[in-house]
JSON list of C-alpha atoms in Angstrom, two decimals:
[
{"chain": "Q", "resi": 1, "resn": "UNK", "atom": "CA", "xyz": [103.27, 116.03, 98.41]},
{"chain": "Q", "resi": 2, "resn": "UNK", "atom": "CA", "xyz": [106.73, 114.11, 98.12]},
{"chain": "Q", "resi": 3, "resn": "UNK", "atom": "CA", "xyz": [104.52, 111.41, 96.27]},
{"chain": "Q", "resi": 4, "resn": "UNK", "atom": "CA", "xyz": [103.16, 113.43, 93.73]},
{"chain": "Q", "resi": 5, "resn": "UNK", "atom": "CA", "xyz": [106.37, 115.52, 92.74]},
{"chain": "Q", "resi": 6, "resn": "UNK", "atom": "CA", "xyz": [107.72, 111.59, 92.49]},
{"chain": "Q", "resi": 7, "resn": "UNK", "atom": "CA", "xyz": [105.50, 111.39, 89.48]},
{"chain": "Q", "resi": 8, "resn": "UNK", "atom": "CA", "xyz": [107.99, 113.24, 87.19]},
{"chain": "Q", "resi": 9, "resn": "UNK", "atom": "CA", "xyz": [109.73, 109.76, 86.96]},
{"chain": "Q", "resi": 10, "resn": "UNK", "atom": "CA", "xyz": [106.71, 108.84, 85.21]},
{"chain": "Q", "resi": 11, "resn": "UNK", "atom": "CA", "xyz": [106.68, 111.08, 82.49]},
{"chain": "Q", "resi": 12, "resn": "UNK", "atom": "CA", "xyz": [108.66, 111.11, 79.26]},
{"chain": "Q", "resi": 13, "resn": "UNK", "atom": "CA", "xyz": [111.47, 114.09, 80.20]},
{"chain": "Q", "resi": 14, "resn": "UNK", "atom": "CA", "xyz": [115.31, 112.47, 80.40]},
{"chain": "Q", "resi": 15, "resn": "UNK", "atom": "CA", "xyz": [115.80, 111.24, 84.12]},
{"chain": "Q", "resi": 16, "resn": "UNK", "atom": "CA", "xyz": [118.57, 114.00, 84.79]},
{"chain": "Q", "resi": 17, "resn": "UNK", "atom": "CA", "xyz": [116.38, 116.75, 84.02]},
{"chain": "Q", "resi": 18, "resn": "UNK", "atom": "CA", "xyz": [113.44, 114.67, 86.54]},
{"chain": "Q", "resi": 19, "resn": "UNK", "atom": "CA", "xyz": [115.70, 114.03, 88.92]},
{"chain": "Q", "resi": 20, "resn": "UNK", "atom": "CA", "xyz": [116.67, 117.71, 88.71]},
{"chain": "Q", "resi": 21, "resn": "UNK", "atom": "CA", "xyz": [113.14, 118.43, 88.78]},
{"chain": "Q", "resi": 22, "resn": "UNK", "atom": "CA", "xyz": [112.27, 116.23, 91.83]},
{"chain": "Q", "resi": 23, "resn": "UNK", "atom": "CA", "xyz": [114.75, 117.52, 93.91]},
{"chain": "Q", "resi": 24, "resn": "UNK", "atom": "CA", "xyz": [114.23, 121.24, 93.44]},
{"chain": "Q", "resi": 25, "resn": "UNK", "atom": "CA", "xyz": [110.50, 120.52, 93.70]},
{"chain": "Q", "resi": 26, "resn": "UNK", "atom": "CA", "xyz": [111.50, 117.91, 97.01]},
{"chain": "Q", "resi": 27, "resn": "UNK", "atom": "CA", "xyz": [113.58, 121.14, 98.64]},
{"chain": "Q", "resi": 28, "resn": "UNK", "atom": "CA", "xyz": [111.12, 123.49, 98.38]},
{"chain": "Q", "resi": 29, "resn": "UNK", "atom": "CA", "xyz": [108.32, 121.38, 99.81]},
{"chain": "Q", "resi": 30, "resn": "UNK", "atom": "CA", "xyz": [111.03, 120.82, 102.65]},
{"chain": "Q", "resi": 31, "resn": "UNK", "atom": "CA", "xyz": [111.45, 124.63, 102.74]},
{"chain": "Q", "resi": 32, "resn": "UNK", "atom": "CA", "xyz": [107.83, 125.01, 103.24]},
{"chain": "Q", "resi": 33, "resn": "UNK", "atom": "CA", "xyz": [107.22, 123.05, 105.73]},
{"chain": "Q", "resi": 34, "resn": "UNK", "atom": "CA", "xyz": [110.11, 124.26, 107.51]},
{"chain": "Q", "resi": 35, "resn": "UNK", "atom": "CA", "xyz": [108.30, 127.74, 107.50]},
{"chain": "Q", "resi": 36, "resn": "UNK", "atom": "CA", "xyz": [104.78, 125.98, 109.00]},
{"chain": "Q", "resi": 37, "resn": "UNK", "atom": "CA", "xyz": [106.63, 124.42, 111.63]},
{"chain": "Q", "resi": 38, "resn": "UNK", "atom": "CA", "xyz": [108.05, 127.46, 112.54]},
{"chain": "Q", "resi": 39, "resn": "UNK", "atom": "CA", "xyz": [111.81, 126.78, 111.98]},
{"chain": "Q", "resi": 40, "resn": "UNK", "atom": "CA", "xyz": [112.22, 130.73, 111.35]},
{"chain": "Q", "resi": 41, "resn": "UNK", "atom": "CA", "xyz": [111.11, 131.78, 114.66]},
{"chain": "Q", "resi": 42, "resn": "UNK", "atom": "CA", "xyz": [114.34, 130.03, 115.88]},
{"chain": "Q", "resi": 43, "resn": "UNK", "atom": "CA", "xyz": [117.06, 131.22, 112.99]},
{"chain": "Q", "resi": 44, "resn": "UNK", "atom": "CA", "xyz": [117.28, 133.69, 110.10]},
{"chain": "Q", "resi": 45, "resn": "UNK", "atom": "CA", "xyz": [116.27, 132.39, 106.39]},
{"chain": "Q", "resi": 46, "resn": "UNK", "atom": "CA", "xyz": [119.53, 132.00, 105.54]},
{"chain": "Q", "resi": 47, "resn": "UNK", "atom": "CA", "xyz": [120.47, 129.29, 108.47]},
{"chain": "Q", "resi": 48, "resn": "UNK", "atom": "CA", "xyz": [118.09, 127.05, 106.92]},
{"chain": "Q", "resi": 49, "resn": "UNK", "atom": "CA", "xyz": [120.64, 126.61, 104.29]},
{"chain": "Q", "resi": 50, "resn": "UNK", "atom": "CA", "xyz": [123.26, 125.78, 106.56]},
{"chain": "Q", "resi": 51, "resn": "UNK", "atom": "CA", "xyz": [121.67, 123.80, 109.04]},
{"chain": "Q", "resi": 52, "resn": "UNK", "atom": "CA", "xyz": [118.29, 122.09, 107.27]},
{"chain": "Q", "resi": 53, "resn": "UNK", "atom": "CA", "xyz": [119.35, 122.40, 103.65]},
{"chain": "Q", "resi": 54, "resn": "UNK", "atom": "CA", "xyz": [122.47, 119.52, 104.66]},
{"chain": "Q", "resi": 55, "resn": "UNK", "atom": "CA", "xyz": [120.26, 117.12, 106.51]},
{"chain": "Q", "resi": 56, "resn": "UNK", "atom": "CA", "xyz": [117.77, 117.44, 103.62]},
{"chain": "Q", "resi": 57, "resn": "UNK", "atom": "CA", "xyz": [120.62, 116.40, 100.54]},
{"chain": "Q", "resi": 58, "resn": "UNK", "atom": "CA", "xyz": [122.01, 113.53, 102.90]},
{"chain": "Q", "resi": 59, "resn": "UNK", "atom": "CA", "xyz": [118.65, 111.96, 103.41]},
{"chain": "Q", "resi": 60, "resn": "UNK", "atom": "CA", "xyz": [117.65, 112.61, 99.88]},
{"chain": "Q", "resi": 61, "resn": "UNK", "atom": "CA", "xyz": [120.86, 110.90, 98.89]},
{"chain": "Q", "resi": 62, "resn": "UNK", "atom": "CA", "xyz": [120.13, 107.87, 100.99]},
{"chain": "Q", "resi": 63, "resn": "UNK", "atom": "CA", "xyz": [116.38, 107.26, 100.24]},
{"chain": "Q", "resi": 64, "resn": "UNK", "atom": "CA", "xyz": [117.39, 107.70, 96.74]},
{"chain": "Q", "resi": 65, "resn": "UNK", "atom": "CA", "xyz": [120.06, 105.23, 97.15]},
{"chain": "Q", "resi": 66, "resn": "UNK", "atom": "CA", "xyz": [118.17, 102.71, 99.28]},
{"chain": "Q", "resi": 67, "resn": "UNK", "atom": "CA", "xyz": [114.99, 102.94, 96.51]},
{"chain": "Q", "resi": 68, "resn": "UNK", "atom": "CA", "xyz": [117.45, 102.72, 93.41]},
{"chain": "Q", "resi": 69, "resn": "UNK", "atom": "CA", "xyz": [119.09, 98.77, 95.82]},
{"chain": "Q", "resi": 70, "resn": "UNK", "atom": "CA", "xyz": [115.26, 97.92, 96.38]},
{"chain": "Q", "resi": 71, "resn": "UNK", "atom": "CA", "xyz": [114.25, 98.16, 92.63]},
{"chain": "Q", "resi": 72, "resn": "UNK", "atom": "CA", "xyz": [117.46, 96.25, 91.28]},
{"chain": "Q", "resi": 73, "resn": "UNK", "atom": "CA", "xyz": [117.40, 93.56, 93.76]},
{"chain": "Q", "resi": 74, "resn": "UNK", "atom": "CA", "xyz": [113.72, 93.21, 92.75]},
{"chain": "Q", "resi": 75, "resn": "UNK", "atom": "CA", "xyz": [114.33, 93.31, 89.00]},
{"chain": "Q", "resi": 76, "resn": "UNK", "atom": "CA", "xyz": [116.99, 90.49, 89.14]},
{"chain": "Q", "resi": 77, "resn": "UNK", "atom": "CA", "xyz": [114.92, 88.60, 91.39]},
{"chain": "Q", "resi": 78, "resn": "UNK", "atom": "CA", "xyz": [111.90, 88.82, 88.31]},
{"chain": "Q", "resi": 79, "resn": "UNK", "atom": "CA", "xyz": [114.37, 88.34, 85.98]},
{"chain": "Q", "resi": 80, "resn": "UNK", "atom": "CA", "xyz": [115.55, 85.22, 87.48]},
{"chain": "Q", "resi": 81, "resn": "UNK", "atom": "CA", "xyz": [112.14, 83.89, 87.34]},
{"chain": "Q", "resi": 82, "resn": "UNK", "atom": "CA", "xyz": [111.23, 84.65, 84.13]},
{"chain": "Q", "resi": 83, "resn": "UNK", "atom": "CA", "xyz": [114.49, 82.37, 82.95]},
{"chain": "Q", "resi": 84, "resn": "UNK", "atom": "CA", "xyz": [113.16, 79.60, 84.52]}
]
């Protein structure tokens, strides 16, 4: 499901309002599989926002971080080549 929300990037809307898109779409795909595993049975609704919600932003930041360092690295590297 991550995959497929990732297809916004693909479309022709301005990347802040994808990105905005891709991580509201990204935290409630989080938020329901939170419910199927059966976070809830262990803490109210709310705690998920305290507890899950944090964890969530911090990995989104660095997965977004580490795939924005992949794609440059690999442009330059292409770029370089086609040079030569």
């Amino acid at each position: 499901l991550y995959g497929l929300i990732s297809l916004i990037y693909d479309s022709d809307i301005p990347f802040p309002v994808s990105l905005a898109i891709h991580f509201a779409g990204c935290t409630a795909i989080t938020f329901a599989a939170s419910c199927a595993a059966g976070f809830f049975e262990f803490m109210v609704w709310y705690e998920w926002f305290i507890y899950v919600l944090p964890v969530f932003i911090i990995m989104y930041i660095i997965i977004g971080a580490s795939v924005t360092v992949i794609t440059r690295c690999q442009a330059k590297k292409i770029n370089g080549k086609l040079k030569k």
